[in-house]
């Protein structure tokens, strides 16, 4: 989409980044910055530019504008479908970091003469277009009638943030943008439908003011129970659910956990029937970054009982190669290497399910209660284990872990069933 009319002088481009003029009734054409200038820089999960324990196989982009300074202004996004496992748009109140509405790939209706490649198989994602409207709740019905793919936000918002997420774009298309240009953003007056100047892109709070719960990694318990993460926190991705456990990995230890995994699709035709669209395990530190991620396709094997098992081992251990060899000899066992010297001994392990099938009998969304922030930080007052501990609520499909000495794990008589004990 690099067209000639975008190649204007730099000073002129900067002049376009101003609040829109609601009284612009002349016929002067509205000229926008190029799409990549409209959106913020790529927030990459794989190089610690994104906080909030991201999956390293995901990339994010945001555009934030002041609705308070630009009343009655909505946005029209026009783009081509990227090739990825999953993509969506989410609208947030940037001040509270809570989602207002969202739309995911299979629900994005295509433009006329296009198809949605997340519903119908095709090798040519980029020839198919879509249009999305991001509008305040007060947008008149007569204007809405001509719109597809509406995402709404309350008129009371001061700052509106629009996020686009792509999962496995580089793996599927070879590039972080999914083989297409970023969608173009056009501002318009929701009272008249007329295009207006592009609102100035404001600083999004995800860059420096992320609302994080307190995280206590001092507990040295051997059992590692997984709990459902708090909702409405840190720009949540509404199609995703998370289980987490806090781990203090001491020298000479391995942390382990196991569960029966959901099925994930190998093609678009399996999207409607797979248990989830995507699942992964990520390890992050108290600094809120992710350092290690592994996703469903990288774990093709399970053991004879249908379990996957994870061994978190210290990168600096003299016994690391022996640990890897033992894991390799047991089907469905995967080693996640953690560098205690560089990243510390506090680990947050996250188990992610995204786009959970309504027919999946072991949905964490349906079977578990989201843990309150106090419990997430370590205060277990009024904690109800039957609804908040994954193994109790989800049975074998809920992850449960345990810490062992390296020597105990390497012992020839080690029993993998011991990993799921509660004490």
Short mmCIF file of C-alpha atoms in Angstrom, two decimals:
data_model
loop_
_atom_site.label_atom_id
_atom_site.label_comp_id
_atom_site.label_asym_id
_atom_site.label_seq_id
_atom_site.Cartn_x
_atom_site.Cartn_y
_atom_site.Cartn_z
CA UNK A 1 0.00 0.00 0.00
CA UNK A 2 3.01 2.26 -0.45
CA UNK A 3 1.38 4.69 -2.90
CA UNK A 4 2.81 7.87 -4.31
CA UNK A 5 0.36 10.21 -2.67
CA UNK A 6 1.67 9.15 0.75
CA UNK A 7 5.16 10.41 -0.08
CA UNK A 8 4.73 13.98 1.09
CA UNK A 9 7.29 16.16 2.86
CA UNK A 10 8.07 15.25 6.47
CA UNK A 11 7.01 18.63 7.79
CA UNK A 12 3.64 18.28 6.11
CA UNK A 13 3.16 14.81 7.59
CA UNK A 14 3.82 16.13 11.08
CA UNK A 15 1.28 18.83 10.50
CA UNK A 16 -1.39 16.23 9.92
CA UNK A 17 -1.01 14.84 13.45
CA UNK A 18 -3.41 17.36 14.97
CA UNK A 19 -6.80 17.11 16.58
CA UNK A 20 -9.58 16.98 13.99
CA UNK A 21 -11.65 20.04 13.04
CA UNK A 22 -15.34 19.24 13.49
CA UNK A 23 -16.27 22.30 11.43
CA UNK A 24 -14.42 21.21 8.31
CA UNK A 25 -17.23 21.60 5.75
CA UNK A 26 -15.12 22.51 2.70
CA UNK A 27 -14.16 20.13 -0.07
CA UNK A 28 -10.46 19.95 0.81
CA UNK A 29 -9.50 16.26 0.60
CA UNK A 30 -8.50 14.60 3.86
CA UNK A 31 -4.93 13.28 3.65
CA UNK A 32 -3.84 10.75 6.26
CA UNK A 33 -0.41 9.55 7.31
CA UNK A 34 0.56 6.12 5.96
CA UNK A 35 -0.88 3.21 7.94
CA UNK A 36 2.43 2.29 9.57
CA UNK A 37 2.73 5.89 10.80
CA UNK A 38 -0.82 5.84 12.14
CA UNK A 39 -0.21 2.84 14.39
CA UNK A 40 2.40 2.67 17.12
CA UNK A 41 5.55 0.60 16.75
CA UNK A 42 5.29 -3.16 16.76
CA UNK A 43 5.00 -4.43 20.33
CA UNK A 44 6.80 -7.74 19.99
CA UNK A 45 6.28 -10.54 22.44
CA UNK A 46 9.64 -12.08 21.56
CA UNK A 47 12.04 -9.29 22.53
CA UNK A 48 10.72 -7.83 25.78
CA UNK A 49 9.26 -4.63 24.29
CA UNK A 50 5.84 -5.61 25.62
CA UNK A 51 4.96 -5.94 29.29
CA UNK A 52 2.22 -8.08 30.90
CA UNK A 53 3.80 -11.53 30.37
CA UNK A 54 3.17 -11.72 26.59
CA UNK A 55 3.30 -14.83 24.46
CA UNK A 56 6.49 -14.57 22.41
CA UNK A 57 4.58 -15.79 19.33
CA UNK A 58 2.29 -12.73 19.32
CA UNK A 59 2.75 -9.19 18.00
CA UNK A 60 0.62 -6.18 18.97
CA UNK A 61 -0.06 -2.70 17.61
CA UNK A 62 -2.04 0.17 19.12
CA UNK A 63 -3.53 3.49 18.13
CA UNK A 64 -4.74 5.75 20.95
CA UNK A 65 -6.59 9.05 20.60
CA UNK A 66 -8.36 11.50 22.87
CA UNK A 67 -12.11 11.21 22.42
CA UNK A 68 -12.51 14.02 24.95
CA UNK A 69 -10.62 16.35 22.60
CA UNK A 70 -12.24 14.84 19.48
CA UNK A 71 -15.94 14.35 20.34
CA UNK A 72 -18.20 12.59 17.84
CA UNK A 73 -15.20 11.13 16.03
CA UNK A 74 -15.25 7.48 15.02
CA UNK A 75 -12.71 5.43 13.07
CA UNK A 76 -12.98 3.36 9.90
CA UNK A 77 -10.29 0.70 9.47
CA UNK A 78 -9.73 -0.79 6.02
CA UNK A 79 -7.30 -3.61 5.48
CA UNK A 80 -6.51 -7.04 4.08
CA UNK A 81 -6.75 -10.23 6.11
CA UNK A 82 -3.30 -11.17 7.47
CA UNK A 83 -2.12 -14.77 7.38
CA UNK A 84 -1.80 -15.96 10.97
CA UNK A 85 -3.34 -18.44 13.39
CA UNK A 86 -5.42 -15.70 15.04
CA UNK A 87 -6.02 -11.98 14.78
CA UNK A 88 -8.44 -9.52 16.32
CA UNK A 89 -9.15 -5.92 17.26
CA UNK A 90 -9.97 -4.77 20.79
CA UNK A 91 -11.14 -1.35 21.99
CA UNK A 92 -9.98 -0.24 25.46
CA UNK A 93 -10.54 2.58 27.88
CA UNK A 94 -6.87 3.56 28.04
CA UNK A 95 -7.26 5.08 31.50
CA UNK A 96 -8.64 1.90 33.12
CA UNK A 97 -7.02 -0.54 30.63
CA UNK A 98 -10.32 -2.46 30.45
CA UNK A 99 -11.76 -3.74 27.18
CA UNK A 100 -14.94 -2.11 25.86
CA UNK A 101 -15.56 -4.32 22.81
CA UNK A 102 -13.69 -6.55 20.39
CA UNK A 103 -14.02 -8.46 17.14
CA UNK A 104 -12.04 -11.54 16.18
CA UNK A 105 -11.06 -12.92 12.79
CA UNK A 106 -13.93 -15.36 12.10
CA UNK A 107 -16.49 -12.66 12.96
CA UNK A 108 -15.02 -9.98 10.68
CA UNK A 109 -17.34 -9.85 7.69
CA UNK A 110 -15.44 -9.43 4.41
CA UNK A 111 -15.90 -6.60 1.93
CA UNK A 112 -17.99 -7.25 -1.18
CA UNK A 113 -16.28 -9.69 -3.56
CA UNK A 114 -13.96 -10.88 -0.77
CA UNK A 115 -14.01 -13.94 1.48
CA UNK A 116 -12.97 -14.37 5.09
CA UNK A 117 -9.97 -16.76 4.91
CA UNK A 118 -10.42 -17.65 8.59
CA UNK A 119 -13.69 -19.31 7.59
CA UNK A 120 -13.02 -20.52 4.05
CA UNK A 121 -9.67 -22.11 3.11
CA UNK A 122 -7.48 -20.10 0.73
CA UNK A 123 -3.79 -19.59 0.16
CA UNK A 124 -4.31 -15.94 -0.78
CA UNK A 125 -5.29 -14.11 2.42
CA UNK A 126 -4.07 -10.72 1.19
CA UNK A 127 -6.48 -10.43 -1.75
CA UNK A 128 -9.44 -10.30 0.64
CA UNK A 129 -10.44 -7.09 2.37
CA UNK A 130 -12.42 -5.99 5.41
CA UNK A 131 -13.73 -2.76 6.92
CA UNK A 132 -14.22 -2.18 10.65
CA UNK A 133 -16.02 0.73 12.32
CA UNK A 134 -15.06 1.93 15.80
CA UNK A 135 -17.78 4.25 17.02
CA UNK A 136 -19.19 5.84 20.19
CA UNK A 137 -22.45 4.46 21.58
CA UNK A 138 -24.32 7.60 20.49
CA UNK A 139 -23.73 6.95 16.77
CA UNK A 140 -27.13 7.33 15.03
CA UNK A 141 -28.93 4.21 13.81
CA UNK A 142 -29.23 5.53 10.25
CA UNK A 143 -25.42 5.74 10.02
CA UNK A 144 -24.92 2.33 11.62
CA UNK A 145 -27.24 0.74 9.07
CA UNK A 146 -24.59 1.00 6.36
CA UNK A 147 -21.79 -0.42 8.51
CA UNK A 148 -20.41 -3.92 8.92
CA UNK A 149 -18.15 -4.99 11.79
CA UNK A 150 -19.00 -2.40 14.45
CA UNK A 151 -16.97 -2.05 17.67
CA UNK A 152 -18.54 0.34 20.14
CA UNK A 153 -17.24 2.34 23.09
CA UNK A 154 -19.05 4.56 25.64
CA UNK A 155 -19.23 8.29 24.95
CA UNK A 156 -17.86 8.83 28.46
CA UNK A 157 -14.37 7.60 27.49
CA UNK A 158 -11.60 10.18 27.56
CA UNK A 159 -8.93 8.09 25.84
CA UNK A 160 -9.72 5.37 23.30
CA UNK A 161 -7.11 2.70 22.53
CA UNK A 162 -7.45 0.37 19.53
CA UNK A 163 -5.30 -2.78 19.63
CA UNK A 164 -4.62 -5.25 16.82
CA UNK A 165 -3.13 -8.66 17.72
CA UNK A 166 -1.59 -11.32 15.50
CA UNK A 167 -0.59 -14.78 16.69
CA UNK A 168 1.87 -16.88 14.65
CA UNK A 169 2.00 -14.39 11.79
CA UNK A 170 5.75 -14.82 11.26
CA UNK A 171 5.43 -18.61 11.37
CA UNK A 172 2.54 -18.66 8.87
CA UNK A 173 3.46 -15.81 6.49
CA UNK A 174 7.15 -15.13 7.04
CA UNK A 175 6.58 -11.58 8.32
CA UNK A 176 5.27 -9.89 11.44
CA UNK A 177 2.43 -8.17 9.54
CA UNK A 178 1.00 -11.42 8.18
CA UNK A 179 1.98 -10.69 4.59
CA UNK A 180 -0.14 -7.53 4.24
CA UNK A 181 0.07 -3.82 5.09
CA UNK A 182 -1.27 -2.52 8.37
CA UNK A 183 -4.94 -1.47 8.10
CA UNK A 184 -5.48 2.18 7.22
CA UNK A 185 -7.33 4.37 9.74
CA UNK A 186 -9.76 7.06 8.58
CA UNK A 187 -11.50 9.35 11.05
CA UNK A 188 -15.10 10.46 10.42
CA UNK A 189 -17.78 12.52 12.12
CA UNK A 190 -20.43 10.13 13.47
CA UNK A 191 -23.14 12.81 13.25
CA UNK A 192 -22.63 13.44 9.52
CA UNK A 193 -20.64 10.44 8.26
CA UNK A 194 -18.13 12.84 6.67
CA UNK A 195 -14.40 12.06 6.71
CA UNK A 196 -12.33 14.39 8.88
CA UNK A 197 -8.67 14.88 9.73
CA UNK A 198 -6.78 12.16 11.55
CA UNK A 199 -6.69 12.71 15.35
CA UNK A 200 -3.27 13.01 16.95
CA UNK A 201 -1.99 9.66 18.23
CA UNK A 202 -1.57 9.92 21.99
CA UNK A 203 0.75 7.99 24.31
CA UNK A 204 -0.82 4.67 25.30
CA UNK A 205 -0.46 3.61 28.92
CA UNK A 206 0.75 0.14 27.94
CA UNK A 207 4.16 1.70 27.33
CA UNK A 208 4.76 3.07 30.82
CA UNK A 209 1.76 2.93 33.19
CA UNK A 210 0.61 -0.67 33.09
CA UNK A 211 -1.68 -1.61 35.98
CA UNK A 212 -0.04 -4.74 37.43
CA UNK A 213 -1.13 -6.80 40.44
CA UNK A 214 1.49 -7.31 43.15
CA UNK A 215 3.45 -10.48 42.58
CA UNK A 216 5.02 -12.33 45.52
CA UNK A 217 7.59 -14.97 44.48
CA UNK A 218 8.94 -15.59 47.99
CA UNK A 219 6.81 -18.67 48.72
CA UNK A 220 8.94 -21.80 48.66
CA UNK A 221 6.17 -24.40 48.67
CA UNK A 222 6.74 -27.64 46.77
CA UNK A 223 3.21 -27.92 45.27
CA UNK A 224 2.54 -25.61 42.31
CA UNK A 225 -1.23 -25.10 42.00
CA UNK A 226 -2.50 -23.27 38.90
CA UNK A 227 -5.28 -20.68 39.28
CA UNK A 228 -7.35 -18.67 36.83
CA UNK A 229 -5.89 -15.22 36.26
CA UNK A 230 -7.81 -12.06 37.25
CA UNK A 231 -10.12 -10.61 34.62
CA UNK A 232 -10.11 -7.03 33.29
CA UNK A 233 -6.45 -6.37 33.89
CA UNK A 234 -3.54 -5.18 31.74
CA UNK A 235 -5.41 -4.72 28.44
CA UNK A 236 -7.00 -8.20 28.47
CA UNK A 237 -7.53 -10.14 25.26
CA UNK A 238 -11.17 -11.21 25.61
CA UNK A 239 -10.97 -14.45 23.56
CA UNK A 240 -8.14 -15.70 25.82
CA UNK A 241 -8.14 -17.27 29.28
CA UNK A 242 -5.12 -17.85 31.50
CA UNK A 243 -4.06 -20.09 34.35
CA UNK A 244 -0.95 -19.22 36.34
CA UNK A 245 1.29 -20.40 39.14
CA UNK A 246 4.12 -18.65 40.95
CA UNK A 247 7.40 -20.56 41.24
CA UNK A 248 10.54 -19.93 43.30
CA UNK A 249 13.18 -22.03 41.56
CA UNK A 250 16.11 -22.70 43.85
CA UNK A 251 19.54 -23.89 42.82
CA UNK A 252 19.54 -27.65 42.24
CA UNK A 253 15.78 -27.84 41.64
CA UNK A 254 13.44 -28.47 38.74
CA UNK A 255 9.84 -27.26 38.64
CA UNK A 256 7.39 -29.60 36.92
CA UNK A 257 3.72 -29.59 35.92
CA UNK A 258 1.46 -31.66 33.68
CA UNK A 259 -2.09 -31.87 32.28
CA UNK A 260 -4.11 -33.24 29.38
CA UNK A 261 -3.99 -30.59 26.63
CA UNK A 262 -6.87 -29.41 24.42
CA UNK A 263 -6.91 -30.06 20.69
CA UNK A 264 -5.80 -27.20 18.41
CA UNK A 265 -6.50 -26.81 14.67
CA UNK A 266 -4.06 -27.86 11.97
CA UNK A 267 -6.07 -26.05 9.27
CA UNK A 268 -8.85 -23.48 8.94
CA UNK A 269 -11.36 -26.28 8.38
CA UNK A 270 -10.69 -27.46 11.96
CA UNK A 271 -11.35 -24.06 13.55
CA UNK A 272 -15.01 -24.84 14.37
CA UNK A 273 -14.31 -28.24 15.96
CA UNK A 274 -10.95 -27.88 17.77
CA UNK A 275 -11.14 -27.47 21.55
CA UNK A 276 -9.26 -24.17 21.31
CA UNK A 277 -7.81 -22.10 18.48
CA UNK A 278 -4.44 -21.88 20.19
CA UNK A 279 -2.76 -22.87 23.43
CA UNK A 280 0.65 -22.15 24.87
CA UNK A 281 2.79 -22.13 28.00
CA UNK A 282 4.88 -19.05 28.84
CA UNK A 283 7.39 -18.30 31.57
CA UNK A 284 7.91 -14.74 32.78
CA UNK A 285 9.76 -12.98 35.57
CA UNK A 286 8.69 -10.54 38.23
CA UNK A 287 9.58 -7.77 35.76
CA UNK A 288 6.44 -8.85 33.77
CA UNK A 289 8.30 -9.97 30.63
CA UNK A 290 8.11 -13.39 29.00
CA UNK A 291 11.39 -15.16 28.36
CA UNK A 292 10.18 -18.60 27.28
CA UNK A 293 7.09 -19.65 25.30
CA UNK A 294 6.05 -22.90 23.66
CA UNK A 295 2.85 -23.38 21.63
CA UNK A 296 0.70 -26.35 20.63
CA UNK A 297 2.42 -27.29 17.35
CA UNK A 298 5.77 -27.53 19.13
CA UNK A 299 4.39 -30.23 21.43
CA UNK A 300 3.18 -32.97 19.08
CA UNK A 301 3.43 -35.84 21.58
CA UNK A 302 1.57 -36.83 24.73
CA UNK A 303 2.32 -39.77 27.03
CA UNK A 304 0.34 -43.03 27.15
CA UNK A 305 -2.25 -41.42 29.44
CA UNK A 306 -2.70 -38.33 27.23
CA UNK A 307 -0.65 -35.90 29.38
CA UNK A 308 1.97 -33.35 28.45
CA UNK A 309 4.65 -32.74 31.08
CA UNK A 310 6.85 -29.66 31.48
CA UNK A 311 10.20 -29.58 33.25
CA UNK A 312 11.55 -26.12 34.11
CA UNK A 313 15.31 -26.46 34.46
CA UNK A 314 18.07 -23.98 35.27
CA UNK A 315 20.21 -23.03 32.26
CA UNK A 316 23.25 -22.92 34.55
CA UNK A 317 22.86 -26.41 35.97
CA UNK A 318 25.65 -28.91 35.36
CA UNK A 319 22.92 -31.55 35.08
CA UNK A 320 20.89 -29.79 32.37
CA UNK A 321 21.85 -32.18 29.58
CA UNK A 322 20.95 -35.18 31.75
CA UNK A 323 17.58 -33.58 32.51
CA UNK A 324 16.96 -33.02 28.80
CA UNK A 325 17.92 -36.60 27.98
CA UNK A 326 15.54 -38.02 30.59
CA UNK A 327 12.71 -35.82 29.33
CA UNK A 328 13.39 -36.79 25.72
CA UNK A 329 13.04 -40.46 26.68
CA UNK A 330 9.50 -39.89 28.03
CA UNK A 331 6.85 -39.15 25.40
CA UNK A 332 5.11 -35.80 25.84
CA UNK A 333 7.75 -34.33 28.17
CA UNK A 334 9.23 -30.93 27.28
CA UNK A 335 12.04 -28.99 28.96
CA UNK A 336 11.71 -25.23 29.39
CA UNK A 337 15.11 -23.72 30.18
CA UNK A 338 15.19 -20.81 32.64
CA UNK A 339 18.28 -18.70 33.33
CA UNK A 340 18.28 -18.05 37.08
CA UNK A 341 21.44 -15.89 36.92
CA UNK A 342 19.94 -13.46 34.40
CA UNK A 343 16.21 -13.63 35.14
CA UNK A 344 16.11 -14.42 38.86
CA UNK A 345 14.56 -17.31 40.74
CA UNK A 346 10.98 -15.98 40.59
CA UNK A 347 8.95 -17.43 37.70
CA UNK A 348 5.36 -16.86 36.66
CA UNK A 349 4.16 -19.81 34.55
CA UNK A 350 1.15 -19.04 32.33
CA UNK A 351 -1.05 -21.58 30.55
CA UNK A 352 -3.07 -19.86 27.79
CA UNK A 353 -6.24 -21.08 25.98
CA UNK A 354 -7.49 -18.83 23.20
CA UNK A 355 -10.91 -18.95 21.50
CA UNK A 356 -12.31 -21.78 23.57
CA UNK A 357 -14.91 -23.93 21.80
CA UNK A 358 -18.29 -23.69 23.53
CA UNK A 359 -18.49 -27.49 23.30
CA UNK A 360 -15.15 -28.07 25.04
CA UNK A 361 -16.02 -29.90 28.25
CA UNK A 362 -12.90 -28.74 30.10
CA UNK A 363 -13.11 -25.01 29.55
CA UNK A 364 -11.36 -23.03 32.28
CA UNK A 365 -13.78 -20.20 31.53
CA UNK A 366 -16.77 -22.39 32.38
CA UNK A 367 -15.34 -24.47 35.22
CA UNK A 368 -13.23 -21.99 37.18
CA UNK A 369 -13.71 -18.74 39.05
CA UNK A 370 -11.30 -15.93 38.30
CA UNK A 371 -9.03 -15.34 41.27
CA UNK A 372 -9.32 -11.91 42.97
CA UNK A 373 -6.37 -9.54 42.78
CA UNK A 374 -5.58 -10.07 46.47
CA UNK A 375 -5.15 -13.79 45.95
CA UNK A 376 -3.16 -13.22 42.75
CA UNK A 377 -0.72 -11.21 44.82
CA UNK A 378 -0.44 -13.94 47.45
CA UNK A 379 -3.23 -13.17 49.97
CA UNK A 380 -5.30 -16.37 50.12
CA UNK A 381 -7.93 -15.04 52.55
CA UNK A 382 -11.41 -16.36 51.62
CA UNK A 383 -9.79 -18.53 48.96
CA UNK A 384 -12.09 -21.29 47.64
CA UNK A 385 -9.84 -24.06 46.31
CA UNK A 386 -12.62 -26.08 44.67
CA UNK A 387 -13.36 -23.35 42.15
CA UNK A 388 -9.96 -21.66 41.93
CA UNK A 389 -7.43 -24.51 41.75
CA UNK A 390 -7.28 -25.89 38.22
CA UNK A 391 -6.70 -29.55 39.11
CA UNK A 392 -9.77 -29.62 41.36
CA UNK A 393 -12.05 -27.72 38.96
CA UNK A 394 -10.83 -29.15 35.63
CA UNK A 395 -9.58 -32.59 36.77
CA UNK A 396 -6.83 -33.99 34.53
CA UNK A 397 -7.19 -31.10 32.08
CA UNK A 398 -6.16 -28.58 34.74
CA UNK A 399 -2.37 -28.17 35.17
CA UNK A 400 -0.81 -28.99 38.54
CA UNK A 401 2.87 -28.97 39.45
CA UNK A 402 5.53 -29.84 41.99
CA UNK A 403 9.16 -28.95 42.68
CA UNK A 404 11.78 -31.71 42.95
CA UNK A 405 15.49 -31.77 43.44
CA UNK A 406 17.39 -32.46 40.23
CA UNK A 407 18.61 -35.74 41.71
CA UNK A 408 15.06 -36.84 42.55
CA UNK A 409 13.93 -36.18 38.99
CA UNK A 410 16.94 -37.98 37.52
CA UNK A 411 16.41 -41.03 39.71
CA UNK A 412 15.52 -44.09 37.62
CA UNK A 413 12.48 -44.72 39.83
CA UNK A 414 11.00 -41.24 39.36
CA UNK A 415 7.20 -41.44 38.94
CA UNK A 416 5.65 -38.75 36.75
CA UNK A 417 2.33 -39.19 38.55
CA UNK A 418 3.92 -37.57 41.64
CA UNK A 419 3.94 -34.23 39.80
CA UNK A 420 0.22 -33.76 40.36
CA UNK A 421 0.19 -34.34 44.12
CA UNK A 422 -1.23 -31.52 46.24
CA UNK A 423 1.28 -31.66 49.09
#
